[in-house]
Amino acid sequence: QDLKCSLPVGLGLSETKITSHGFDGAKEGVVEAGQFPSPSASPKSSVISPSSAAASRLAGQGCDLIIPTGGRAQQKSGPVVLADEVKNPAMEKLELVRKWSLNTYKCTRQIISEKLGRGSRTVDLELEAQIDILRDNKKKYENILRLAQTLSTQLFQMVHTQRQLGDAFADLSLKSLELHEEFGYNADTQKLLAKNGETLLGAINFFIASVNTLVNKTIEDTLLTVKQYESARIEYDAYRTDLEELNLGPRDANTLPKIEQSQQLFQVHKEKYDKMRNDVSIKLKFLEENKVKVLHNQLVLFHNAIAAYFAGNQKQLEQTLKQFHIKLKTPGADAPSWLEEQ
């Protein structure tokens, strides 16, 4: 490699003469290049004297020198290793982007054609009706949930006011001897109302928590599966339409591979669509059973608690909470004492 780099432009390796000084020369391994006088003249033998510095340089460059008996040096090229072609990550990402773009284009075209009334869509009438009912019920349950939360907030404010009013009456009953009994009666009444209000508040909050779990977790999880089913339906119709258009066209050597590939993609999305439709049907069935069970218990609780509270039946109100295993939180119960933390 060093020999070739040091040659003048236009000279070949066969047209050069190589000389090297001896061990005691001041210029070790110096290459002198020049043209021979004429092509017909026999070239002089090139002599290479051994040199440790030159040998080390050649060894570092990966060149093998073979010196035959005539003293003429020949250069042998090293082994060539062909590495396996490594997959380019950028090309793989580009291929994924291409497939995603093609799929998005087909689905967008299908959605636009459906909205314009030009494209056909696959419809499961029974399943679509169940999905519409579920979405409508979700809106109604959310409205009930908001109203119940408003009632809970207002009841909490009323109970807080009754408790403060009872304390005020009790304080005045001790300081006003002439109205001791009257203030005492009112103090006891307000405290009893506050206690019953806290019991009713516990029942309403339990009702809110159960309905909130049903609406924002159970029903929302089912609607998420419904969205996946609708996306699978759009993809299925998009590839179905693509296959139908190819089948209507001519069949030749260029179109047959495209039709075969389109048939394979259509079959893949058909299986995905059938699977998602089956998943939605199963989730809707389990959701209906769970919804009836949960709402039945919660509506009975809400009715009995409200009726007992406004009837002044404290015993029945407490019995309702015991029936549904509701434990009221006493003030300061959430924060443990410093003795319990030790």
Coordinates of C-alpha atoms in Angstrom, one line a residue:
Q1 CA 0.0 0.0 0.0
D2 CA 2.9 2.4 0.8
L3 CA 4.5 1.5 -2.5
K4 CA 1.5 2.4 -4.5
C5 CA 1.0 5.6 -2.7
S6 CA 4.6 6.7 -3.3
L7 CA 4.5 6.1 -7.1
P8 CA 4.3 9.0 -9.5
V9 CA 1.1 9.5 -11.3
G10 CA 0.9 7.4 -14.5
L11 CA 3.4 4.8 -13.5
G12 CA 2.6 1.1 -12.9
L13 CA 4.2 -1.1 -10.4
S14 CA 6.0 -3.0 -13.2
E15 CA 7.6 0.2 -14.5
T16 CA 9.4 1.1 -11.2
K17 CA 12.6 0.1 -9.7
I18 CA 13.0 -0.4 -6.0
T19 CA 16.2 0.1 -4.0
S20 CA 16.9 0.0 -0.3
H21 CA 20.0 0.9 1.6
G22 CA 21.8 -1.4 3.9
F23 CA 21.5 -1.7 7.7
D24 CA 23.9 1.2 8.3
G25 CA 22.3 3.6 5.8
A26 CA 20.8 6.8 7.0
K27 CA 17.6 6.3 5.0
E28 CA 16.0 3.0 5.7
G29 CA 13.2 1.7 3.5
V30 CA 13.4 4.6 1.1
V31 CA 11.5 3.9 -2.1
E32 CA 12.8 5.5 -5.3
A33 CA 10.6 5.3 -8.4
G34 CA 11.5 6.1 -11.9
Q35 CA 10.8 5.0 -15.5
F36 CA 13.1 2.5 -17.2
P37 CA 14.9 3.8 -20.3
S38 CA 12.9 1.8 -22.8
P39 CA 10.3 -1.0 -22.7
S40 CA 12.6 -3.3 -24.7
A41 CA 15.4 -3.0 -22.3
S42 CA 15.5 -5.6 -19.6
P43 CA 14.8 -4.1 -16.2
K44 CA 17.3 -4.3 -13.4
S45 CA 16.7 -6.6 -10.6
S46 CA 15.2 -4.9 -7.6
V47 CA 16.9 -5.7 -4.4
I48 CA 15.3 -5.3 -1.0
S49 CA 17.7 -5.4 1.9
P50 CA 16.2 -6.6 5.2
S51 CA 15.3 -3.8 7.6
S52 CA 13.6 -4.2 11.0
A53 CA 11.8 -0.8 10.7
A54 CA 10.5 -1.5 7.2
A55 CA 9.4 -5.0 8.2
S56 CA 7.5 -3.7 11.2
R57 CA 5.8 -1.1 9.0
L58 CA 4.8 -3.8 6.5
A59 CA 3.6 -6.1 9.2
G60 CA 1.4 -3.3 10.7
Q61 CA -0.2 -2.7 7.3
G62 CA -1.2 -6.3 6.9
C63 CA 1.1 -7.1 3.9
D64 CA 2.9 -10.4 3.5
L65 CA 6.2 -10.5 1.7
I66 CA 7.4 -13.7 0.0
I67 CA 11.1 -13.6 -1.0
P68 CA 11.9 -16.4 -3.4
T69 CA 15.5 -17.8 -4.0
G70 CA 16.2 -15.2 -6.6
G71 CA 15.9 -12.4 -4.0
R72 CA 12.9 -10.7 -5.8
A73 CA 10.2 -9.6 -3.4
Q74 CA 6.5 -10.4 -4.2
Q75 CA 3.5 -9.0 -2.4
K76 CA 0.6 -11.2 -1.5
S77 CA -2.7 -9.7 -0.7
G78 CA -4.3 -10.7 2.6
P79 CA -7.5 -12.8 2.9
V80 CA -10.8 -11.1 2.1
V81 CA -13.7 -11.7 4.5
L82 CA -17.2 -11.1 3.3
A83 CA -19.5 -10.2 6.2
D84 CA -23.2 -11.1 6.2
E85 CA -25.5 -8.3 5.3
V86 CA -26.8 -6.7 8.4
K87 CA -30.4 -5.5 8.5
N88 CA -30.6 -1.8 8.7
P89 CA -32.9 -0.6 11.6
A90 CA -33.8 2.5 9.6
M91 CA -35.1 0.4 6.7
E92 CA -37.2 -1.7 9.1
K93 CA -38.7 1.5 10.6
L94 CA -39.3 2.8 7.2
E95 CA -41.2 -0.3 6.2
L96 CA -43.3 -0.1 9.4
V97 CA -44.2 3.5 8.6
R98 CA -45.1 2.5 5.0
K99 CA -47.4 -0.2 6.2
W100 CA -49.0 2.1 8.8
S101 CA -49.5 4.8 6.2
L102 CA -51.1 2.4 3.7
N103 CA -53.5 1.0 6.4
T104 CA -54.4 4.6 7.5
Y105 CA -55.1 5.6 4.0
K106 CA -57.4 2.7 3.3
C107 CA -59.3 3.2 6.6
T108 CA -59.6 7.0 6.0
R109 CA -60.9 6.4 2.5
Q110 CA -63.4 3.8 3.9
I111 CA -64.7 6.3 6.6
I112 CA -65.1 9.1 4.1
S113 CA -66.9 6.9 1.6
E114 CA -69.3 5.7 4.3
K115 CA -70.1 9.3 5.4
L116 CA -70.7 10.3 1.8
G117 CA -73.0 7.3 1.3
R118 CA -70.9 5.8 -1.4
G119 CA -69.3 2.9 0.4
S120 CA -70.9 -0.2 2.0
R121 CA -70.3 -1.2 5.7
T122 CA -70.8 -4.4 7.6
V123 CA -73.5 -4.0 10.2
D124 CA -74.5 -6.5 13.0
L125 CA -78.0 -5.1 13.8
E126 CA -78.3 -6.9 17.2
L127 CA -74.9 -6.0 18.4
E128 CA -75.2 -2.3 17.2
A129 CA -78.5 -2.0 19.1
Q130 CA -77.0 -3.2 22.3
I131 CA -74.1 -0.8 21.9
D132 CA -76.4 2.1 21.4
I133 CA -78.4 1.2 24.5
L134 CA -75.3 0.9 26.5
R135 CA -74.1 4.4 25.5
D136 CA -77.5 5.9 26.2
N137 CA -77.6 4.3 29.6
K138 CA -74.1 5.5 30.4
K139 CA -75.2 9.1 29.9
K140 CA -78.2 8.6 32.1
Y141 CA -76.2 7.0 34.9
E142 CA -73.7 9.8 34.7
N143 CA -76.6 12.3 35.3
I144 CA -77.8 10.3 38.3
L145 CA -74.2 10.3 39.6
R146 CA -73.9 14.1 39.3
L147 CA -77.2 14.6 41.1
A148 CA -76.4 12.2 43.9
Q149 CA -73.0 14.0 44.4
T150 CA -74.8 17.3 44.6
L151 CA -77.3 15.9 47.2
S152 CA -74.4 14.6 49.2
T153 CA -72.6 18.0 49.2
Q154 CA -75.8 19.8 50.3
L155 CA -76.6 17.2 53.0
F156 CA -73.1 17.5 54.3
Q157 CA -73.5 21.3 54.6
M158 CA -76.8 20.8 56.4
V159 CA -75.5 18.3 58.8
H160 CA -72.5 20.6 59.6
T161 CA -74.9 23.5 60.2
Q162 CA -77.2 21.3 62.5
R163 CA -74.2 20.2 64.5
Q164 CA -73.1 23.8 65.1
L165 CA -76.7 24.8 65.9
G166 CA -77.0 22.0 68.5
D167 CA -73.7 23.1 70.1
A168 CA -75.0 26.7 70.3
F169 CA -78.3 25.6 71.8
A170 CA -76.5 23.5 74.4
D171 CA -74.2 26.4 75.4
L172 CA -77.2 28.7 75.8
S173 CA -79.1 26.1 77.9
L174 CA -76.3 26.2 80.4
K175 CA -76.1 30.0 80.5
S176 CA -79.8 30.9 80.4
L177 CA -81.5 29.4 83.5
E178 CA -85.0 30.7 82.6
L179 CA -84.8 29.0 79.1
H180 CA -82.7 26.0 80.2
E181 CA -85.3 23.3 79.1
E182 CA -86.2 25.0 75.8
F183 CA -82.7 25.4 74.7
G184 CA -81.9 21.8 75.9
Y185 CA -84.8 20.4 73.8
N186 CA -83.6 22.1 70.6
A187 CA -80.0 21.1 71.3
D188 CA -81.0 17.4 71.6
T189 CA -83.2 17.7 68.4
Q190 CA -80.4 19.2 66.3
K191 CA -77.8 16.8 67.5
L192 CA -80.2 13.9 66.7
L193 CA -80.8 15.3 63.2
A194 CA -77.1 15.7 62.7
K195 CA -76.5 12.1 63.7
N196 CA -79.2 10.8 61.4
G197 CA -77.9 13.0 58.7
E198 CA -74.4 11.5 59.0
T199 CA -76.0 8.0 58.8
L200 CA -77.8 9.0 55.6
L201 CA -74.7 10.7 54.3
G202 CA -72.8 7.4 54.7
A203 CA -75.5 5.5 52.7
I204 CA -75.5 8.1 49.9
N205 CA -71.7 8.1 49.6
F206 CA -71.7 4.3 49.4
F207 CA -74.3 4.6 46.6
I208 CA -72.2 7.1 44.8
A209 CA -69.0 5.0 45.1
S210 CA -70.7 1.9 43.7
V211 CA -72.4 3.7 40.8
N212 CA -69.2 5.5 40.0
T213 CA -67.3 2.2 39.8
L214 CA -70.0 0.8 37.5
V215 CA -70.1 3.8 35.2
N216 CA -66.4 4.9 35.0
K217 CA -64.7 1.5 35.2
T218 CA -66.9 -1.4 34.2
I219 CA -69.0 0.3 31.5
E220 CA -65.9 2.4 30.3
D221 CA -63.9 -0.8 29.9
T222 CA -66.6 -2.3 27.8
L223 CA -66.9 0.8 25.7
L224 CA -63.1 0.6 25.1
T225 CA -63.5 -2.9 23.7
V226 CA -66.4 -1.5 21.5
K227 CA -64.0 1.2 20.1
Q228 CA -61.5 -1.6 19.2
Y229 CA -64.3 -3.5 17.6
E230 CA -65.3 -0.5 15.5
S231 CA -61.8 0.1 14.4
A232 CA -61.5 -3.6 13.4
R233 CA -64.8 -3.3 11.5
I234 CA -63.5 -0.3 9.5
E235 CA -60.3 -2.1 8.6
Y236 CA -62.2 -5.2 7.6
D237 CA -64.5 -3.2 5.3
A238 CA -61.6 -1.2 3.8
Y239 CA -59.7 -4.4 2.8
R240 CA -62.9 -6.0 1.7
T241 CA -63.6 -3.1 -0.6
D242 CA -60.1 -3.2 -1.9
L243 CA -60.4 -6.9 -2.7
E244 CA -63.7 -6.4 -4.5
E245 CA -62.2 -3.6 -6.7
L246 CA -59.3 -5.9 -7.7
N247 CA -61.7 -8.8 -8.5
L248 CA -63.7 -6.5 -10.8
G249 CA -60.6 -5.6 -12.8
P250 CA -58.7 -7.7 -15.4
R251 CA -56.8 -10.8 -14.4
D252 CA -53.3 -11.0 -15.8
A253 CA -49.7 -11.7 -14.7
N254 CA -49.5 -8.3 -13.1
T255 CA -52.8 -8.3 -11.2
L256 CA -52.9 -11.9 -9.9
P257 CA -50.1 -11.4 -7.3
K258 CA -51.9 -8.2 -6.1
I259 CA -55.2 -10.1 -5.8
E260 CA -53.6 -12.9 -3.9
Q261 CA -51.9 -10.5 -1.5
S262 CA -55.1 -8.6 -1.0
Q263 CA -57.0 -11.8 -0.3
Q264 CA -54.5 -12.7 2.4
L265 CA -54.8 -9.2 4.1
F266 CA -58.6 -9.5 3.9
Q267 CA -58.5 -12.8 5.6
V268 CA -56.3 -11.5 8.4
H269 CA -58.6 -8.5 9.1
K270 CA -61.7 -10.7 8.9
E271 CA -60.4 -13.0 11.6
K272 CA -59.6 -9.9 13.7
Y273 CA -63.0 -8.5 13.2
D274 CA -64.7 -11.8 14.1
K275 CA -62.6 -12.0 17.3
M276 CA -63.5 -8.5 18.4
R277 CA -67.2 -9.0 17.7
N278 CA -67.2 -12.1 19.8
D279 CA -65.3 -10.2 22.6
V280 CA -67.8 -7.4 22.6
S281 CA -70.8 -9.8 22.8
I282 CA -69.3 -11.6 25.8
K283 CA -68.5 -8.3 27.6
L284 CA -72.0 -6.9 27.0
K285 CA -73.5 -10.0 28.4
F286 CA -71.4 -10.0 31.6
L287 CA -71.9 -6.2 31.9
E288 CA -75.7 -6.6 31.8
E289 CA -75.6 -9.2 34.6
N290 CA -73.3 -7.2 36.8
K291 CA -75.2 -3.9 36.2
V292 CA -78.6 -5.5 37.2
K293 CA -77.0 -6.9 40.4
V294 CA -75.2 -3.8 41.4
L295 CA -78.0 -1.3 40.7
H296 CA -80.6 -3.5 42.4
N297 CA -78.7 -3.5 45.7
Q298 CA -77.8 0.2 45.5
L299 CA -81.4 1.4 44.6
V300 CA -82.8 -0.6 47.5
L301 CA -80.2 1.0 49.8
F302 CA -80.9 4.5 48.6
H303 CA -84.7 4.1 48.9
N304 CA -84.6 2.6 52.4
A305 CA -82.1 5.1 53.7
I306 CA -84.0 8.2 52.4
A307 CA -87.4 6.8 53.6
A308 CA -86.1 6.1 57.1
Y309 CA -84.4 9.4 57.4
F310 CA -87.4 11.6 56.5
A311 CA -89.7 9.4 58.5
G312 CA -87.5 10.0 61.6
N313 CA -87.0 6.2 62.0
Q314 CA -83.5 6.1 63.4
K315 CA -83.6 2.4 64.1
Q316 CA -84.6 1.5 60.6
L317 CA -81.9 3.9 59.2
E318 CA -79.2 2.2 61.2
Q319 CA -80.6 -1.2 60.3
T320 CA -80.3 -0.3 56.6
L321 CA -76.6 0.5 57.0
K322 CA -76.0 -2.8 58.8
Q323 CA -77.8 -4.7 56.0
F324 CA -75.4 -3.4 53.4
H325 CA -72.3 -3.6 55.7
I326 CA -71.7 0.1 55.7
K327 CA -69.4 1.5 58.4
L328 CA -69.6 5.2 59.2
K329 CA -66.4 7.1 59.6
T330 CA -66.2 8.9 62.9
P331 CA -64.4 12.3 63.0
G332 CA -60.7 11.8 63.3
A333 CA -60.8 8.1 62.7
D334 CA -58.7 8.3 59.6
A335 CA -55.7 9.8 61.5
P336 CA -54.1 7.3 63.9
S337 CA -52.9 8.6 67.3
W338 CA -49.3 9.0 68.0
L339 CA -49.4 6.0 70.4
E340 CA -50.6 3.8 67.5
E341 CA -47.8 5.0 65.3
Q342 CA -45.1 4.0 67.8

